Tab-separated table of C-alpha atoms in Angstrom:
chain	number	residue	atom	x	y	z
A	9	UNK	CA	94.392	80.184	102.708
A	10	UNK	CA	94.966	76.700	101.418
A	11	UNK	CA	98.149	76.985	98.566
A	12	UNK	CA	96.415	76.037	95.121
A	13	UNK	CA	97.984	74.897	92.115
A	14	UNK	CA	98.368	77.699	89.624
A	15	UNK	CA	96.061	75.805	86.950
A	16	UNK	CA	95.124	77.710	84.264
A	17	UNK	CA	91.725	78.165	86.321
A	18	UNK	CA	93.273	79.028	89.433
A	19	UNK	CA	94.813	81.631	88.082
A	20	UNK	CA	91.976	82.470	85.397
A	21	UNK	CA	89.930	83.457	88.819
A	22	UNK	CA	93.234	84.907	90.610
A	23	UNK	CA	92.768	87.861	87.503
A	24	UNK	CA	88.472	88.093	87.405
A	25	UNK	CA	89.206	88.434	91.968
A	26	UNK	CA	91.707	91.467	90.985
A	27	UNK	CA	88.789	93.189	88.443
A	28	UNK	CA	86.568	92.746	90.717
A	29	UNK	CA	87.911	94.050	94.058
A	30	UNK	CA	89.870	97.132	92.352
A	31	UNK	CA	86.289	97.585	91.108
A	32	UNK	CA	84.272	96.161	94.081
A	33	UNK	CA	81.634	95.193	91.514
A	34	UNK	CA	80.706	92.301	90.229
A	35	UNK	CA	78.653	93.876	87.425
A	36	UNK	CA	81.051	96.139	86.753
A	37	UNK	CA	84.016	93.374	86.927
A	38	UNK	CA	81.986	91.071	83.815
A	39	UNK	CA	81.791	94.175	82.301
A	40	UNK	CA	85.742	94.498	81.821
A	41	UNK	CA	85.808	90.611	81.354
A	42	UNK	CA	83.559	90.750	78.719
A	43	UNK	CA	81.402	88.402	80.936
A	44	UNK	CA	78.235	87.881	82.406
A	45	UNK	CA	77.415	88.572	86.098
A	46	UNK	CA	77.440	85.281	87.340
A	47	UNK	CA	80.453	83.718	85.129
A	48	UNK	CA	82.242	86.493	87.400
A	49	UNK	CA	80.191	85.265	90.727
A	50	UNK	CA	80.964	81.815	89.641
A	51	UNK	CA	84.362	82.561	89.021
A	52	UNK	CA	84.591	84.181	92.283
A	53	UNK	CA	83.101	81.653	94.270
A	54	UNK	CA	85.244	78.338	92.791
A	55	UNK	CA	88.236	80.869	94.338
A	56	UNK	CA	87.389	80.283	97.180
A	57	UNK	CA	86.353	77.430	97.276
A	58	UNK	CA	90.349	75.953	96.083
A	59	UNK	CA	91.485	78.374	98.876
A	60	UNK	CA	89.320	78.001	101.449
A	61	UNK	CA	88.579	80.937	101.882
A	62	UNK	CA	86.094	83.616	101.714
A	63	UNK	CA	87.175	86.594	99.978
A	64	UNK	CA	83.463	88.385	99.742
A	65	UNK	CA	81.471	89.743	102.306
A	66	UNK	CA	78.263	89.766	99.435
A	67	UNK	CA	75.708	92.535	100.661
A	68	UNK	CA	72.546	94.410	99.643
A	69	UNK	CA	74.150	95.741	96.492
A	70	UNK	CA	77.387	95.747	98.046
A	71	UNK	CA	81.046	94.000	98.139
A	72	UNK	CA	82.572	94.265	100.975
A	73	UNK	CA	86.648	92.664	100.638
A	74	UNK	CA	87.745	89.919	103.735
A	75	UNK	CA	90.555	90.861	105.833
A	76	UNK	CA	91.478	87.747	103.310
A	77	UNK	CA	91.031	89.172	100.430
A	78	UNK	CA	92.763	92.529	100.923
A	79	UNK	CA	95.274	90.088	102.173
A	80	UNK	CA	95.147	88.380	98.822
A	81	UNK	CA	94.037	91.962	96.218
A	82	UNK	CA	98.127	92.977	97.930
A	83	UNK	CA	100.227	90.204	96.981
A	84	UNK	CA	98.227	89.917	93.144
A	85	UNK	CA	97.941	92.995	92.375
A	86	UNK	CA	101.958	93.285	93.211
A	87	UNK	CA	102.738	89.578	91.621
A	88	UNK	CA	100.364	90.288	87.914
A	89	UNK	CA	102.196	93.820	87.530
A	90	UNK	CA	105.282	91.884	87.601
A	91	UNK	CA	104.239	89.476	85.230
A	92	UNK	CA	102.942	92.233	83.428
A	93	UNK	CA	105.427	94.423	83.225
A	94	UNK	CA	107.915	91.097	82.336
A	95	UNK	CA	105.683	90.241	79.223
A	96	UNK	CA	105.962	94.229	78.277
A	97	UNK	CA	109.885	94.256	78.060
A	98	UNK	CA	109.619	91.006	76.228
A	99	UNK	CA	108.131	92.824	73.509
A	100	UNK	CA	109.446	95.777	73.754
A	101	UNK	CA	113.380	94.634	74.144
A	102	UNK	CA	114.168	96.294	70.341
A	103	UNK	CA	112.997	99.792	72.215
A	104	UNK	CA	109.404	99.829	70.939
A	105	UNK	CA	106.281	100.091	72.664
A	106	UNK	CA	104.997	102.773	75.776
A	107	UNK	CA	106.825	104.817	77.945
A	108	UNK	CA	104.859	105.899	80.982
A	109	UNK	CA	106.593	108.895	82.896
A	110	UNK	CA	105.872	111.652	85.589
A	111	UNK	CA	107.523	114.425	85.553
A	112	UNK	CA	107.213	117.966	87.449
A	113	UNK	CA	105.455	120.273	85.753
A	114	UNK	CA	107.925	123.391	85.236
A	115	UNK	CA	110.848	121.189	85.072
A	116	UNK	CA	108.702	119.732	81.899
A	117	UNK	CA	108.178	123.053	80.315
A	118	UNK	CA	112.063	124.698	81.443
A	119	UNK	CA	113.475	121.348	80.579
A	120	UNK	CA	112.828	118.217	79.437
A	121	UNK	CA	110.562	119.472	76.395
A	122	UNK	CA	112.830	121.858	75.348
A	123	UNK	CA	115.456	118.886	74.787
A	124	UNK	CA	112.730	115.618	73.831
A	125	UNK	CA	112.728	115.702	69.950
A	126	UNK	CA	116.288	113.677	70.071
A	127	UNK	CA	114.674	111.267	72.456
A	128	UNK	CA	112.027	110.435	70.185
A	129	UNK	CA	114.313	110.859	66.753
A	130	UNK	CA	116.871	108.619	69.064
A	131	UNK	CA	113.740	105.987	69.759
A	132	UNK	CA	110.970	106.280	67.061
A	133	UNK	CA	109.133	103.416	67.649
A	134	UNK	CA	108.995	104.571	71.402
A	135	UNK	CA	106.564	106.493	72.426
A	136	UNK	CA	106.831	108.752	75.089
A	137	UNK	CA	103.918	109.495	77.426
A	138	UNK	CA	104.402	112.422	79.797
A	139	UNK	CA	102.007	113.567	82.704
A	140	UNK	CA	103.080	116.561	85.190
A	141	UNK	CA	102.760	116.808	88.469
A	142	UNK	CA	104.299	117.809	91.692
A	143	UNK	CA	102.947	114.887	94.165
A	144	UNK	CA	105.139	111.165	94.621
A	145	UNK	CA	104.363	108.369	92.603
A	146	UNK	CA	102.674	104.934	93.740
A	147	UNK	CA	103.735	103.171	91.916
A	148	UNK	CA	102.145	99.723	92.977
A	149	UNK	CA	99.222	101.559	92.207
A	150	UNK	CA	99.993	103.986	89.405
A	151	UNK	CA	100.912	103.126	85.591
A	152	UNK	CA	103.772	105.465	85.104
A	153	UNK	CA	107.211	103.400	84.323
A	154	UNK	CA	109.261	105.895	86.152
A	155	UNK	CA	109.185	109.799	87.439
A	156	UNK	CA	111.630	112.587	87.622
A	157	UNK	CA	111.930	113.778	91.125
A	158	UNK	CA	112.927	117.233	92.886
A	159	UNK	CA	114.047	115.817	95.720
A	160	UNK	CA	116.729	114.275	98.044
A	161	UNK	CA	117.366	110.944	96.605
A	162	UNK	CA	116.186	109.221	99.809
A	163	UNK	CA	113.111	107.018	98.534
A	164	UNK	CA	112.091	103.781	99.455
A	165	UNK	CA	111.868	101.078	97.850
A	166	UNK	CA	112.827	102.780	94.366
A	167	UNK	CA	115.339	102.350	91.935
A	168	UNK	CA	116.795	105.460	92.440
A	169	UNK	CA	119.481	107.921	89.576
A	170	UNK	CA	120.820	110.840	90.181
A	171	UNK	CA	120.426	113.660	86.810
A	172	UNK	CA	121.941	116.773	87.255
A	173	UNK	CA	122.027	119.220	90.105
A	174	UNK	CA	120.111	122.336	90.181
A	175	UNK	CA	121.698	125.728	92.134
A	176	UNK	CA	119.520	129.066	92.577
A	177	UNK	CA	119.697	132.271	92.772
A	178	UNK	CA	116.731	135.449	92.987
A	179	UNK	CA	115.336	136.907	90.013
A	180	UNK	CA	113.675	139.536	89.198
A	181	UNK	CA	112.934	141.852	86.156
A	182	UNK	CA	115.163	145.160	85.087
A	183	UNK	CA	113.145	147.257	85.758
A	184	UNK	CA	111.722	145.713	89.367
A	185	UNK	CA	115.265	145.673	90.210
A	186	UNK	CA	116.577	149.195	89.728
A	187	UNK	CA	112.932	150.730	90.716
A	188	UNK	CA	114.530	149.045	94.678
A	189	UNK	CA	117.809	149.506	94.029
A	190	UNK	CA	118.678	145.935	93.753
A	191	UNK	CA	122.138	145.732	91.584
A	192	UNK	CA	124.550	144.153	94.164
A	193	UNK	CA	122.217	144.845	97.314
A	194	UNK	CA	120.642	142.080	98.729
A	195	UNK	CA	119.729	144.348	101.643
A	196	UNK	CA	116.700	145.398	99.535
A	197	UNK	CA	115.155	142.301	99.697
A	198	UNK	CA	113.365	143.554	102.611
A	199	UNK	CA	111.162	145.560	100.938
A	200	UNK	CA	110.649	143.719	97.842
A	201	UNK	CA	107.693	141.654	96.952
A	202	UNK	CA	108.735	137.978	97.066
A	203	UNK	CA	107.254	135.411	94.923
A	204	UNK	CA	107.665	132.278	96.476
A	205	UNK	CA	106.942	128.585	94.873
A	206	UNK	CA	104.477	126.709	97.113
A	207	UNK	CA	105.317	123.237	95.785
A	208	UNK	CA	108.999	123.293	95.551
A	209	UNK	CA	109.299	119.627	96.044
A	210	UNK	CA	107.239	116.852	97.791
A	211	UNK	CA	106.102	117.936	101.006
A	212	UNK	CA	108.001	121.683	101.288
A	213	UNK	CA	106.890	124.761	102.468
A	214	UNK	CA	105.761	127.273	101.091
A	215	UNK	CA	109.054	129.626	101.927
A	216	UNK	CA	112.159	126.817	102.197
A	217	UNK	CA	113.725	127.154	98.585
A	218	UNK	CA	114.249	131.266	100.003
A	219	UNK	CA	114.464	130.550	103.400
A	220	UNK	CA	117.311	128.319	102.483
A	221	UNK	CA	118.989	130.011	99.928
A	222	UNK	CA	118.716	133.568	102.769
A	223	UNK	CA	120.344	131.391	105.570
A	224	UNK	CA	123.429	130.438	102.969
A	225	UNK	CA	123.813	134.263	102.232
A	226	UNK	CA	123.195	136.327	105.113
A	227	UNK	CA	120.158	137.873	103.822
A	228	UNK	CA	117.054	139.268	106.098
A	229	UNK	CA	113.447	138.495	103.806
A	230	UNK	CA	110.588	140.417	103.559
A	231	UNK	CA	107.270	139.129	104.678
A	232	UNK	CA	104.974	139.546	101.995
A	233	UNK	CA	105.337	137.111	98.891
A	234	UNK	CA	102.630	135.831	96.406
A	235	UNK	CA	102.586	132.137	95.926
A	236	UNK	CA	102.376	129.683	93.152
A	237	UNK	CA	102.460	126.092	92.652
A	238	UNK	CA	104.211	126.188	89.814
A	239	UNK	CA	107.603	127.129	89.366
A	240	UNK	CA	107.611	128.878	85.928
A	241	UNK	CA	104.117	130.818	86.965
A	242	UNK	CA	106.561	132.820	89.654
A	243	UNK	CA	109.273	133.533	86.644
A	244	UNK	CA	106.637	134.681	85.310
A	245	UNK	CA	105.237	136.352	87.029
A	246	UNK	CA	108.835	138.548	88.302
A	247	UNK	CA	109.172	138.925	83.885
A	248	UNK	CA	106.331	141.233	84.339
A	249	UNK	CA	107.801	142.837	87.516
A	250	UNK	CA	105.557	141.531	90.072
A	251	UNK	CA	108.485	141.018	92.182
A	252	UNK	CA	111.288	138.616	92.645
A	253	UNK	CA	110.999	134.645	91.987
A	254	UNK	CA	113.807	132.569	92.850
A	255	UNK	CA	115.258	131.609	90.101
A	256	UNK	CA	116.303	127.299	89.897
A	257	UNK	CA	119.985	127.341	86.571
A	258	UNK	CA	117.747	125.496	84.406
A	259	UNK	CA	114.466	126.974	84.377
A	260	UNK	CA	116.177	130.578	84.042
A	261	UNK	CA	119.564	130.540	81.645
A	262	UNK	CA	117.199	131.405	78.231
A	263	UNK	CA	115.732	134.533	80.057
A	264	UNK	CA	119.108	135.427	81.811
A	265	UNK	CA	120.563	135.837	78.481
A	266	UNK	CA	117.561	137.299	76.274
A	267	UNK	CA	117.245	140.244	79.873
A	268	UNK	CA	113.511	138.813	79.961
A	269	UNK	CA	114.574	138.692	83.387
A	270	UNK	CA	118.333	139.555	85.561
A	271	UNK	CA	119.878	138.085	88.739
A	272	UNK	CA	120.485	141.725	90.487
A	273	UNK	CA	123.491	140.049	92.604
A	274	UNK	CA	125.664	137.077	92.025
A	275	UNK	CA	124.744	135.151	95.419
A	276	UNK	CA	124.268	131.067	93.233
A	277	UNK	CA	123.065	128.832	95.559
A	278	UNK	CA	123.557	125.178	95.128
A	279	UNK	CA	120.490	123.538	95.731
A	280	UNK	CA	120.154	120.660	98.919
A	281	UNK	CA	116.816	119.350	96.656
A	282	UNK	CA	118.748	117.826	92.853
A	283	UNK	CA	116.809	115.585	90.207
A	284	UNK	CA	116.326	112.110	90.150
A	285	UNK	CA	114.918	109.598	87.965
A	286	UNK	CA	113.216	106.864	90.325
A	287	UNK	CA	111.220	103.972	89.161
A	288	UNK	CA	109.968	99.876	90.846
A	289	UNK	CA	113.657	97.919	91.464
A	290	UNK	CA	112.379	95.378	89.238
A	291	UNK	CA	112.202	97.446	86.266
A	292	UNK	CA	115.551	99.459	86.531
A	293	UNK	CA	117.085	97.113	84.117
A	294	UNK	CA	113.932	97.567	80.933
A	295	UNK	CA	115.243	98.790	77.915
A	296	UNK	CA	112.994	101.487	78.005
A	297	UNK	CA	114.017	102.952	81.034
A	298	UNK	CA	117.634	103.245	80.641
A	299	UNK	CA	117.497	104.145	77.156
A	300	UNK	CA	115.836	107.042	79.148
A	301	UNK	CA	118.204	107.210	81.744
A	302	UNK	CA	121.811	107.249	78.878
A	303	UNK	CA	119.941	109.809	77.374
A	304	UNK	CA	119.200	111.792	80.666
A	305	UNK	CA	122.894	111.471	81.218
A	306	UNK	CA	124.323	112.231	78.125
A	307	UNK	CA	122.000	115.557	77.759
A	308	UNK	CA	122.786	117.324	80.867
């Protein structure tokens, strides 16, 4: 593959190639770029001639990337993303623009959103976009600026800032605790229905959080249990007297204070997982992300 001079026509061709490679369609690329299909085809052909390689195999009703095309797409996508981020940062030094954040659902509902007003008021020109998910973000292909993870802090290739630690303790309704004789008697858990967060952190097993707590305290657990894909649903089930949930301190403070939930024994354990803010390394100095990290440090 020849190395071309980065003239305007080459840069335009690379941008056109990236859109076509994403869509795997010259027609769809033309629609997105507000060009004709023949203009897109012409730009790609000129780029192939400039580079001296074929980028697409043109089949009836189908495009296929060549090996060279796959390599170029990966490089162009990464570098165009860097350019877009830099241009966006140049425009947002006054902390305006968009901040796209991925957050675990229960952390968002029980901890972040109740505190978010102060961030929004502090940076009124910054548009905050929150999306919830348990899965990790692919920062190479997804448009998130940063994410909050509950995990071990080992996220290869990313900038990682620790937000806070977590502690865990079993919780249930007062009525359930009385009915099952739980107060001061953790051995009674062996006859209780356990309520599990099926995905307490990325790639965790549904029993991992409960089992860690039990091992730390030498407690035997019941086999029976219900699983939920969000920790707040397990806590709601515990409030309704269905069973015993594993409560995280950052999620259950209000319920414990109001009596909606009780901790029938004082066997709190520091979780092996903590909360981290992660982003691409080159985005760690972004004014928007730095402002968000600083705010999280202030309120934790």
